[in-house]
Coordinates of C-alpha atoms in Angstrom, one line a residue:
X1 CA 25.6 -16.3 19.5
X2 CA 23.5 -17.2 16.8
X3 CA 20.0 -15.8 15.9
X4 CA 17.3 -17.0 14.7
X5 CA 15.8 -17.4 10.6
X6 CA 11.8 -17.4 9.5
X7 CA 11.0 -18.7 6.4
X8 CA 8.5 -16.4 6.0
X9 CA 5.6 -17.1 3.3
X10 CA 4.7 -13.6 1.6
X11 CA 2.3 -14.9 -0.2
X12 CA 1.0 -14.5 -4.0
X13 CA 1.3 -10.7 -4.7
X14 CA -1.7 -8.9 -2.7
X15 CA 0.1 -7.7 0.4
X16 CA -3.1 -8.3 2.5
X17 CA -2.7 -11.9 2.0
X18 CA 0.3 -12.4 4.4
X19 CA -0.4 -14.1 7.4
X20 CA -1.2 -12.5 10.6
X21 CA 2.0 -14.7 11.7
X22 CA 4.3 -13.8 8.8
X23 CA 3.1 -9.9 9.4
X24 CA 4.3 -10.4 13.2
X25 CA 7.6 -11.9 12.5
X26 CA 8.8 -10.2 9.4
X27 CA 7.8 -7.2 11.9
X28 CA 10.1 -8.1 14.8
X29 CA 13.2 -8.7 11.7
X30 CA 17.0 -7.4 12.4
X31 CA 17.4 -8.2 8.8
X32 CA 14.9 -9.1 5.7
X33 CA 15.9 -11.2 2.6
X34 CA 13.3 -11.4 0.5
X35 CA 12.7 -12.2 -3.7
X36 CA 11.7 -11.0 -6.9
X37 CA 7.9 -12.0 -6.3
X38 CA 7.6 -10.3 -3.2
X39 CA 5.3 -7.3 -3.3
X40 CA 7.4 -4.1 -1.7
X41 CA 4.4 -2.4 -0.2
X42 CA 5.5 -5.2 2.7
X43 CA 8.5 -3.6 3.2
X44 CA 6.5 -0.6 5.1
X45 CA 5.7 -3.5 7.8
X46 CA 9.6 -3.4 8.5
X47 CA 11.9 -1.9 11.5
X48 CA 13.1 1.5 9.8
X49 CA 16.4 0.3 10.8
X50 CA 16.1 -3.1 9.6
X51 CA 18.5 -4.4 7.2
X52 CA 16.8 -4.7 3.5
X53 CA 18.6 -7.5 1.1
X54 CA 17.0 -8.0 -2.5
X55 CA 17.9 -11.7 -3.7
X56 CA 15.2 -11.5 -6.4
X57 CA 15.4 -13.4 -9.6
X58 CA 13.8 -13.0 -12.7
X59 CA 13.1 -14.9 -16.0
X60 CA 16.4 -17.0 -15.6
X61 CA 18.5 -13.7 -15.0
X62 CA 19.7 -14.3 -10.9
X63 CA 20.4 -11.4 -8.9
X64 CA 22.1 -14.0 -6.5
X65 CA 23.0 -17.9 -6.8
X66 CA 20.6 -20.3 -4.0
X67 CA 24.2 -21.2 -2.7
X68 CA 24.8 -16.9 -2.4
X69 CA 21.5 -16.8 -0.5
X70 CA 22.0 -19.9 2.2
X71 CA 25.2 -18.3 2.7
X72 CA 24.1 -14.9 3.3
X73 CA 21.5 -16.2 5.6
X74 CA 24.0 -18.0 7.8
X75 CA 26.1 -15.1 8.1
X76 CA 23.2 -13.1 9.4
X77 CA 22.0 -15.5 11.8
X78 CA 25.8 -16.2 13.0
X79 CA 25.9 -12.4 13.9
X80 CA 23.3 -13.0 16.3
X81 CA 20.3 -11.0 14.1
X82 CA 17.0 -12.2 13.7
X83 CA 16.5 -13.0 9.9
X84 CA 13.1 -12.9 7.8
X85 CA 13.6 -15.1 4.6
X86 CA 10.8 -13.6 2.4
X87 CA 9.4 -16.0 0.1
X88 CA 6.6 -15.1 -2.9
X89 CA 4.0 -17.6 -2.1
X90 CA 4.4 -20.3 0.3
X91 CA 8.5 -21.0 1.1
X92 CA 7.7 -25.2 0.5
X93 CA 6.0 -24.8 -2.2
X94 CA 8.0 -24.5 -5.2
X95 CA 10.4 -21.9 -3.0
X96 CA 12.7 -23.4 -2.5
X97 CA 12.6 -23.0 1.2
X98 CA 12.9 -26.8 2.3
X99 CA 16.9 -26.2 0.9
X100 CA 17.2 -23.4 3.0
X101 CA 15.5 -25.2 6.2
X102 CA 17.9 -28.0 5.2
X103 CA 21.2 -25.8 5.5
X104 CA 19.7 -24.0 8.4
X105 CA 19.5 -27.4 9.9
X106 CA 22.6 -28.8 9.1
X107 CA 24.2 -25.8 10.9
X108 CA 22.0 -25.7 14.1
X109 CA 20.5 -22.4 13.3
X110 CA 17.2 -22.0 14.7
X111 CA 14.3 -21.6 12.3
X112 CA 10.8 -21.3 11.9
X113 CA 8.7 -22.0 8.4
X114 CA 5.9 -20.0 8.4
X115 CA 3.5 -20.8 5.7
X116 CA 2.0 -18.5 3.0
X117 CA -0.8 -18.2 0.9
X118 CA 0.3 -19.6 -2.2
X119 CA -0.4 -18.6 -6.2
X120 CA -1.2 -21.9 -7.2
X121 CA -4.7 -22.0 -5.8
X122 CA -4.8 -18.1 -4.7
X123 CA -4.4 -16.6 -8.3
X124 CA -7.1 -19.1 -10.0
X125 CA -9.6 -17.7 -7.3
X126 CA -8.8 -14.6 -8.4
X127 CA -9.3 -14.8 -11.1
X128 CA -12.6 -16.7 -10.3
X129 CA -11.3 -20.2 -11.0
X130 CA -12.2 -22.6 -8.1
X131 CA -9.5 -25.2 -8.3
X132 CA -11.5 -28.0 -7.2
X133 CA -15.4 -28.0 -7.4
X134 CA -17.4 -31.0 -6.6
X135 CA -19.4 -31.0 -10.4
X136 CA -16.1 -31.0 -12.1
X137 CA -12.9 -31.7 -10.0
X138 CA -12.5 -33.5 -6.8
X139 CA -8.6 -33.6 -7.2
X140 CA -5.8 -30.8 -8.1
X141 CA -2.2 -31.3 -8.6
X142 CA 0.8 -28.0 -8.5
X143 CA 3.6 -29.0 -11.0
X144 CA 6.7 -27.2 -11.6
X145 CA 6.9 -25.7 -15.5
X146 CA 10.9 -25.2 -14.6
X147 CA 12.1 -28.6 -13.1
X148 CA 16.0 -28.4 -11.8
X149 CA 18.4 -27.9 -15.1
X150 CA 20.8 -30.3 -14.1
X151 CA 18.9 -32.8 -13.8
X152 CA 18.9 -35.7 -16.7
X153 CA 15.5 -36.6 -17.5
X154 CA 12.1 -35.5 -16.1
X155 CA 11.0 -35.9 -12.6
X156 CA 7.5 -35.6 -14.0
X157 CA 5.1 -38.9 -14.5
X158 CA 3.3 -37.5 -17.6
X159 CA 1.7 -40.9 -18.6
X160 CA -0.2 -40.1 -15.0
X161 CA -0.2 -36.9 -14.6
X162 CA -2.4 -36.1 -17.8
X163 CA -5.5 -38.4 -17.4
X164 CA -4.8 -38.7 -13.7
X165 CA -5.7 -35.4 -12.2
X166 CA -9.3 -33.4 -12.9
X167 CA -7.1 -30.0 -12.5
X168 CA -3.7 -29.4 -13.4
X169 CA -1.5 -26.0 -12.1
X170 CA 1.5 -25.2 -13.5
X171 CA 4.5 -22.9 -11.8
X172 CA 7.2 -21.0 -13.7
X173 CA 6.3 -22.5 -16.7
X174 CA 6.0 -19.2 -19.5
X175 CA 8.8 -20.7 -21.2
X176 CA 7.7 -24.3 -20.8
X177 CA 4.2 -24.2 -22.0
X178 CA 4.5 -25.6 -25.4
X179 CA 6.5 -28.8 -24.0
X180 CA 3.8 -28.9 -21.5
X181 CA 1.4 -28.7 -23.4
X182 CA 2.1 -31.2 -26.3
X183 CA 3.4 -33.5 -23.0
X184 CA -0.6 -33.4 -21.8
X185 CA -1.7 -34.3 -25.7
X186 CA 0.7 -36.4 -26.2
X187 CA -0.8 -38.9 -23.4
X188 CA -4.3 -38.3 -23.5
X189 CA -5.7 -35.1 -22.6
X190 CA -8.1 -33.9 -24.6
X191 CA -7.6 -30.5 -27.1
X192 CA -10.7 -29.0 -26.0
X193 CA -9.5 -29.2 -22.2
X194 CA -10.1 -25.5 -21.3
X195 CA -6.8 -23.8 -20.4
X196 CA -6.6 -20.3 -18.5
X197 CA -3.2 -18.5 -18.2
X198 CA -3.0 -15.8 -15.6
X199 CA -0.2 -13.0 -15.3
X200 CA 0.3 -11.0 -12.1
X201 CA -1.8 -13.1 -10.1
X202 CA -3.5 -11.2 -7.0
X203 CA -2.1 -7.8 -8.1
X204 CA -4.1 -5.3 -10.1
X205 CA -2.3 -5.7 -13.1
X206 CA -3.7 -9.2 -12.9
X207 CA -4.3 -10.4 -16.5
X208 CA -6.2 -13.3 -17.6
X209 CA -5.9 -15.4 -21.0
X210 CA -8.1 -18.4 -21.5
X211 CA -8.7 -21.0 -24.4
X212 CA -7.9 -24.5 -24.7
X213 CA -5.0 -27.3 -25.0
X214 CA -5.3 -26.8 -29.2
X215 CA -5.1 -23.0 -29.4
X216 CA -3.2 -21.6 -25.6
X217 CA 0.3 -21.5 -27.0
X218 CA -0.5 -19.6 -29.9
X219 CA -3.0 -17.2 -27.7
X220 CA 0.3 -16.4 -24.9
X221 CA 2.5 -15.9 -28.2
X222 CA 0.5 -13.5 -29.9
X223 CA -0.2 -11.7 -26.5
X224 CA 2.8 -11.2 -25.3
X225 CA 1.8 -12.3 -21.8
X226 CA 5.4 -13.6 -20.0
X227 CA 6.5 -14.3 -16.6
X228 CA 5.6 -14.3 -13.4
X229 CA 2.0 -16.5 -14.7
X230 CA 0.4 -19.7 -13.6
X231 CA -1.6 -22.1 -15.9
X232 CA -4.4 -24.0 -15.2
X233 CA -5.8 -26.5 -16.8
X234 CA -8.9 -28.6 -16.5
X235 CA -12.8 -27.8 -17.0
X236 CA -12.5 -25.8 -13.5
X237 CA -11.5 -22.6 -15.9
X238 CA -15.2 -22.7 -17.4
X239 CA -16.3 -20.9 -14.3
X240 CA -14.4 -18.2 -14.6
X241 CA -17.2 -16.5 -17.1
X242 CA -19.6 -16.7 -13.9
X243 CA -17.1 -16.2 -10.6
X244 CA -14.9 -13.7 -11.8
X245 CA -14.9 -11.1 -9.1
X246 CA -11.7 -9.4 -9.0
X247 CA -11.7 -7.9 -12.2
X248 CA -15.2 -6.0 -12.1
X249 CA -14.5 -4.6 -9.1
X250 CA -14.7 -0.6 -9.7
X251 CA -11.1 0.6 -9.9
X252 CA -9.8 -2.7 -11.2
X253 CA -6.7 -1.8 -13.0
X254 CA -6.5 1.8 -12.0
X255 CA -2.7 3.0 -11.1
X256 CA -3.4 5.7 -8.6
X257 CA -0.4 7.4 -6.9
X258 CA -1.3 9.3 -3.7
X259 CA 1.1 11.6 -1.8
X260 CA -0.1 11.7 1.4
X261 CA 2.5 11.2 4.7
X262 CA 3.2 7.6 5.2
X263 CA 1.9 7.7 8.6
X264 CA -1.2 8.6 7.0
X265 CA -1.6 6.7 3.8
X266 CA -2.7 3.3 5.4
X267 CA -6.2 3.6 5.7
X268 CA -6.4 5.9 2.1
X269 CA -4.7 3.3 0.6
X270 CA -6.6 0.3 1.6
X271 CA -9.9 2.1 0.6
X272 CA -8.8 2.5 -3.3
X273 CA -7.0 -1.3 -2.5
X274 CA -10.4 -3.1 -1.9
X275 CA -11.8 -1.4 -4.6
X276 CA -9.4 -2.7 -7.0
X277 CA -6.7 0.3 -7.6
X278 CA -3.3 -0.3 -7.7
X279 CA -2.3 2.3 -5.2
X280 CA 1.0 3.5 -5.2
X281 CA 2.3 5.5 -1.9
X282 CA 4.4 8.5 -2.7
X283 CA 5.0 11.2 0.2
X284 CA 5.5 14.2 -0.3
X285 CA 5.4 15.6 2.7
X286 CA 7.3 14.2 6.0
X287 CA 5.9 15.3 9.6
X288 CA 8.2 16.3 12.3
X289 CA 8.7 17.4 15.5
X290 CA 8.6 21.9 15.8
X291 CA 11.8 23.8 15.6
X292 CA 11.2 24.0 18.9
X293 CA 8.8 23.0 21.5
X294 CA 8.7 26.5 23.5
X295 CA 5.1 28.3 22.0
X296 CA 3.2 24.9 22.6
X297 CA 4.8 23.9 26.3
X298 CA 3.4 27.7 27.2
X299 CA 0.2 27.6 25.7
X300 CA -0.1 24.4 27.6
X301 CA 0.9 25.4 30.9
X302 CA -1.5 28.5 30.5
X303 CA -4.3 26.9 28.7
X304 CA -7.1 27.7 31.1
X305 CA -7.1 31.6 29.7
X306 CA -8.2 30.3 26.2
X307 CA -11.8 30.0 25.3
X308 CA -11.8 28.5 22.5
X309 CA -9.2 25.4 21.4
X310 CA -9.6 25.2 17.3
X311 CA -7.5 22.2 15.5
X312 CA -7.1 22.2 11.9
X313 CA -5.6 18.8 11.1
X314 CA -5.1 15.5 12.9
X315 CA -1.8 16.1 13.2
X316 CA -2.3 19.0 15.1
X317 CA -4.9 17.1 17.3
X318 CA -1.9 13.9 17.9
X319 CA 1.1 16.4 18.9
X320 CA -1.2 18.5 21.0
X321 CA -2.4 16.2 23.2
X322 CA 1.4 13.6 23.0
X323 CA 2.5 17.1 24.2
X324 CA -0.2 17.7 26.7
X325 CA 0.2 13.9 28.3
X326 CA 4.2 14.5 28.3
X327 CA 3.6 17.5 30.9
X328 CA 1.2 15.3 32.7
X329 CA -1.9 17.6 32.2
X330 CA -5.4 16.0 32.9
X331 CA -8.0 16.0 30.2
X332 CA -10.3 17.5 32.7
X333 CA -8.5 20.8 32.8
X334 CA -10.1 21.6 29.3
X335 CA -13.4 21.6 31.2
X336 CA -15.2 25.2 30.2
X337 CA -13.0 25.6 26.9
X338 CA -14.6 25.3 23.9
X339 CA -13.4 22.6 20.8
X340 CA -13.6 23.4 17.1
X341 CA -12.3 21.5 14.5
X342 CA -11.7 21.1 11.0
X343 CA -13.2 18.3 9.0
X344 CA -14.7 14.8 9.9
X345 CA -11.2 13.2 10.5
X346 CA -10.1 15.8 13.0
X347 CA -13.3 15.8 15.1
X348 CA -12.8 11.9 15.0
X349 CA -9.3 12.1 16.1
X350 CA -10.1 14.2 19.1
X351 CA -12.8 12.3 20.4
X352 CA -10.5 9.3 20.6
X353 CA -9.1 11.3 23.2
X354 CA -12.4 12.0 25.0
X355 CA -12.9 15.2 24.1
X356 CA -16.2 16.8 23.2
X357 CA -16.3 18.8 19.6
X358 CA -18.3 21.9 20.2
X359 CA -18.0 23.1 16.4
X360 CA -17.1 21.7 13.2
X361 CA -18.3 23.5 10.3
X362 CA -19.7 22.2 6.6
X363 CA -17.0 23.8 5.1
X364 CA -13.9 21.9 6.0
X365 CA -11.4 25.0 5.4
X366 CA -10.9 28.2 7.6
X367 CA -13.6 30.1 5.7
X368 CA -16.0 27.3 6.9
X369 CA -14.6 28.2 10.9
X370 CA -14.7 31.5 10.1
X371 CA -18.4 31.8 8.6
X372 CA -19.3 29.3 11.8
X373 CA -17.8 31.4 14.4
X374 CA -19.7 34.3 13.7
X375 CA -22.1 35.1 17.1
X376 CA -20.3 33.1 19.5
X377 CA -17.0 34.9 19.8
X378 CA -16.7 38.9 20.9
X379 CA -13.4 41.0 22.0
X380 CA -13.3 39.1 25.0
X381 CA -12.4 35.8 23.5
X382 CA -8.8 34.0 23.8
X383 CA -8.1 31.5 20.8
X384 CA -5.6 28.6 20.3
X385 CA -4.9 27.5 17.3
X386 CA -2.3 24.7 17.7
X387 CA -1.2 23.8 13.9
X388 CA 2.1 23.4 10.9
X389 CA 4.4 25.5 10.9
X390 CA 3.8 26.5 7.8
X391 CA 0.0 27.2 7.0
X392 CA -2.5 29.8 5.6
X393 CA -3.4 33.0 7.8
X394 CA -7.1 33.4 6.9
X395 CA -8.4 31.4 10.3
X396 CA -6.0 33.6 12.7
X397 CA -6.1 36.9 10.5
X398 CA -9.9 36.9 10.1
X399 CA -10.3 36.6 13.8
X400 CA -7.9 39.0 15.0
X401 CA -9.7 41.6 12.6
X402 CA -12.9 41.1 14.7
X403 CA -10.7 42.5 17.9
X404 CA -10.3 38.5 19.0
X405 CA -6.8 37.3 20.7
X406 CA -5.3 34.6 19.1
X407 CA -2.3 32.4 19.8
X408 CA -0.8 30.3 17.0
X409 CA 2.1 27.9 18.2
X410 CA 3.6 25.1 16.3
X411 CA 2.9 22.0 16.9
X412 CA 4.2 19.9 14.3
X413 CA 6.4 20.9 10.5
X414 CA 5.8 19.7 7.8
X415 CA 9.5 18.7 5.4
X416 CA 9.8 17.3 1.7
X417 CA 11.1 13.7 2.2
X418 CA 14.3 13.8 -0.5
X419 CA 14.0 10.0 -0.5
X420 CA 10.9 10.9 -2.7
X421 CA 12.7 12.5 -5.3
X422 CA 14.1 9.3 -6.8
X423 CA 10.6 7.4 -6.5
X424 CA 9.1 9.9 -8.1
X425 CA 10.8 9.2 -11.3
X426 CA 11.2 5.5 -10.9
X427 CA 7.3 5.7 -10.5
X428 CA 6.9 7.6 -13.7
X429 CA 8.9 5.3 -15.6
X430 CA 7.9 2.2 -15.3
X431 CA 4.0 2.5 -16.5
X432 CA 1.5 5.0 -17.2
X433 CA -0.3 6.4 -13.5
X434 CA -3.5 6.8 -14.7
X435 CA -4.2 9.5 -11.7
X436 CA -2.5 11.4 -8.7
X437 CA -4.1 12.4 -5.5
X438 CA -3.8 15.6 -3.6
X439 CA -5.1 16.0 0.2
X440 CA -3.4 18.8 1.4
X441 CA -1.5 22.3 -1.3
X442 CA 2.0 21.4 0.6
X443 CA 1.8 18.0 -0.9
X444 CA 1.3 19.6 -4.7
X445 CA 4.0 22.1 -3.9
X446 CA 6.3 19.7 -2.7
X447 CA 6.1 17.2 -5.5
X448 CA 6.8 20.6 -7.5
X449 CA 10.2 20.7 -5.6
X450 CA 10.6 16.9 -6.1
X451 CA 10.3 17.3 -9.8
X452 CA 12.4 20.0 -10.9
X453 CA 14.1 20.6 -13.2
X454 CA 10.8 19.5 -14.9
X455 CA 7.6 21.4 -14.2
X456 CA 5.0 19.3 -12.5
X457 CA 2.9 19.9 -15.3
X458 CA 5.1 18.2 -17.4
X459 CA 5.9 15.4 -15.8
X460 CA 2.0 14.5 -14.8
X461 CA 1.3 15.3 -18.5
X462 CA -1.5 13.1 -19.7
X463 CA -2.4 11.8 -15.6
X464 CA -5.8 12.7 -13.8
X465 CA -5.6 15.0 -11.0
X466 CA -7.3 14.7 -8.2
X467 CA -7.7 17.3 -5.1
X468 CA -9.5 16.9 -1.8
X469 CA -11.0 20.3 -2.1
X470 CA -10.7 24.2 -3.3
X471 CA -7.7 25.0 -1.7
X472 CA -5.5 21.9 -2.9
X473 CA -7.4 22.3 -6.5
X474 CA -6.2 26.4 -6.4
X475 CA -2.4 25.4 -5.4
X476 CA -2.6 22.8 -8.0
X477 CA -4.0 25.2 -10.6
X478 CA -1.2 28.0 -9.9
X479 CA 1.2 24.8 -10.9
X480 CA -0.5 24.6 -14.0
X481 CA -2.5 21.4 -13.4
X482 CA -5.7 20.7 -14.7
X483 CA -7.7 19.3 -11.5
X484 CA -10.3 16.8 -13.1
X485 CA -11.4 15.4 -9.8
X486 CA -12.8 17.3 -6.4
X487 CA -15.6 16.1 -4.0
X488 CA -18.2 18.7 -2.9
X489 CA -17.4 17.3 0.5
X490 CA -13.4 17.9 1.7
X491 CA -12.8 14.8 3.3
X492 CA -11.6 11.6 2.0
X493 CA -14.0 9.6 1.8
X494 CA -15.9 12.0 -0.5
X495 CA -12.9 11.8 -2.3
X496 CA -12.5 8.2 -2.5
X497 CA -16.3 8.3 -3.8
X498 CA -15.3 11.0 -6.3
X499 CA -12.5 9.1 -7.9
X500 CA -14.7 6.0 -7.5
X501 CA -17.4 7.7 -10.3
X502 CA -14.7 9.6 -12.4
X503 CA -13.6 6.3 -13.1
X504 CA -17.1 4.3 -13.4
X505 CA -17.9 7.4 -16.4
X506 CA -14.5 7.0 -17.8
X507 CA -13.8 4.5 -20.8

């Protein structure tokens, strides 16, 4: 039986720029095939136990023929698997997708093109060239700098093309630009016809060279710039100066790795994203079901002889309460017991599940629960503290010294994911991360495990650190880490704020 193939556009580079459609079927994928220009953070939208195939090619060097790739697609299909071709860009424009739709075709495999965002009008924008604009272009044309090597003679009209067309963009063509180039002097386009070459369109490495027909190839040479770039060329590129938006935004540039769990990086990530980061997600700590299920099950069969219910994470809060719902409790049967919690996100978290926060204190850390408890527990008071299963004892030890009963039962354990070890080097080796974030001291003493034999100082020699508050910034200390960055506030976004103006003060 066969499957079924979308040829899914992935768009330029910014993962955000998928469609809601591509998102949806690369989501529902037995199998993903995607390219060289795709951006990986993608790959997080995918079944974990979807098949991964990298096809990518690269400045002329091919992972995999286009005859390698239809056929792999068809034997995937044939097996019955639902396929996700994923294309950089848009799949029919200069994708080469239309071949693949053909084959597809020609063997009565069902398909589906769904179209992407592509870099030939989504890189000029950001880079804050408006490909057409009624004052200076009303027409644009996208034209391959890498036409098909076996092909004889030129499929492009250059006698047309140059004069023809207010605003010219040019794919692939790094390698090609002087021959374009002296093809658009040679019939008719001016010298001083402004010229803007952009690398890494969309992504936060973006980078930006502009000048003019005369002087461009000499500019990319003595720059280094290289593939994967786009070139546009027409007076468009003189608004650049005024609409460039992208690259002033705050963290424009910045390489920031953070190590939260992946379940939890999504909305941390996004937050240094929009602000222009290049956010890189390495976790350090995996979350996981307790050893065993036994402490909580009885503290929730007996809950109405607590007074006081005190979660110190989110995570605590979410397998609470997935526990709680599995033995079919009611909400209702925490009627007279009191809620504390730790921090802004944890307060949040229960409320989503209709519960009523009687206590959070200014200081998100057991010393702040501590200090806030004072006067409204006695001897008589039965606590339940429902949290990792490895964590600090000041919360429970400090209130047992007062005479006070408290239960701690696990309720979720925290692991270091080993597949972590090898991204942590692969990370670290391909460019300078300008800073590393810290939200909790298991995820600085885990990435200590991840990095031996080396010393985490060593290895984040010469990168900011950055903690969420005093206890993190301590652990990270005992490694031998110089914390540069902590909010007075321990929650992230005061931390997102606080990376925000280390940055906007440093050069």
């Amino acid at each position: 039986m066969s499957g079924r193939v979308y040829l899914i556009g992935a768009g330029p580079g910014d993962p955000d720029l998928i469609t809601v459609k591509g998102l949806r079927c690369l989501q529902s994928a037995d199998c993903v095939i995607y390219d060289y220009l795709v951006n990986s953070d993608l790959l997080e939208a995918v079944r974990p136990n979807a098949e991964r195939i990298y096809v990518g090619k690269r400045g002329g060097i091919k992972q995999a023929t286009q005859e390698e790739i239809n056929r792999l697609i068809i034997e995937k299909a044939a097996a019955g698997k639902v396929v996700a071709r994923l294309k950089g860009g848009d799949p029919f424009v200069f994708g080469r997708g239309g071949e693949e739709a053909e084959v597809l075709a020609e063997r009565g495999i069902p398909f589906e093109i769904v179209p992407g965002v592509t870099s030939g009008y989504a890189a000029p924008a950001y880079a804050g060239i408006p490909v057409t604009h009624r004052d200076f272009s009303p027409s644009v044309a996208f034209v391959t700098g890498h036409e098909d090597p076996e092909r004889a003679e030129t499929g492009i009209c250059w006698e047309k093309l140059s004069t023809g067309v207010e605003t010219l963009v040019f794919f692939m063509g790094v390698s090609k630009l002087p021959e374009i180039v002296n093809q658009l002097l040679l019939h008719g386009r001016p010298p001083h016809t402004p010229v803007a070459f952009i690398q890494w369109g969309t992504y936060p490495r973006q980078e930006v060279l502009t000048g003019t027909l005369a002087d461009i190839v000499s500019r990319v040479q003595s720059s280094g710039f290289s593939a994967p770039a786009i070139t546009v060329v027409g007076e468009v590129v003189r608004l650049r100066e005024k609409l460039n938006w992208f690259e002033t935004l705050p963290l424009f540039g910045r390489r920031i790795v953070i190590t939260r769990p992946r379940e939890q990086a999504d909305e941390f990530r996004h937050a240094l994203s929009v602000l222009g980061a290049e956010v890189i997600s390495l976790p350090t700590i995996e979350i996981r079901d307790p050893v065993s299920w036994d402490s909580m099950d009885e503290a929730i069969r007996k809950i109405e002889r607590y007074s006081w219910l005190i979660f110190t994470s989110v995570n605590g809060v979410r397998y609470f309460f997935s526990r709680w719902a599995l033995m079919k409790r009611d909400i209702r049967e925490l009627h007279g017991i009191l809620i504390g919690a730790i921090g802004s996100a944890t307060e949040q978290t229960l409320r989503s599940f209709g519960v009523r926060v009687e206590l959070v204190p200014d200081e998100y850390r057991a010393e702040g629960v501590v200090e806030a408890l004072k006067g409204k527990v006695g001897p008589a008071t039965r606590i339940l503290i429902p949290r990792a299963r490895v964590a600090r004892d000041v919360l429970p030890e400090s209130l047992r010294s007062w005479g006070i009963a408290v239960d701690v039962v696990e309720a979720y354990q925290t692991v270091v994911p080993e597949e972590s070890r090898a991204l942590l080097r692969q990370i670290m080796g391909e460019r300078r991360v300008e800073m590393i974030v810290f939200t909790s001291s298991s995820s600085v003493t885990n990435l200590a495990e991840l990095s031996q034999p080396d010393s985490l100082a060593e290895l984040l020699k010469g990168t900011t650190v950055a903690a969420i508050g005093p206890v993190t910034a301590e652990t990270a200390r005992r490694q031998g880490l110089d914390v540069s960055v902590q909010p007075s506030r321990y929650d992230v976004p005061s931390l997102i704020n606080s990376i925000r103006q280390h940055f906007e003060v440093t050069p």
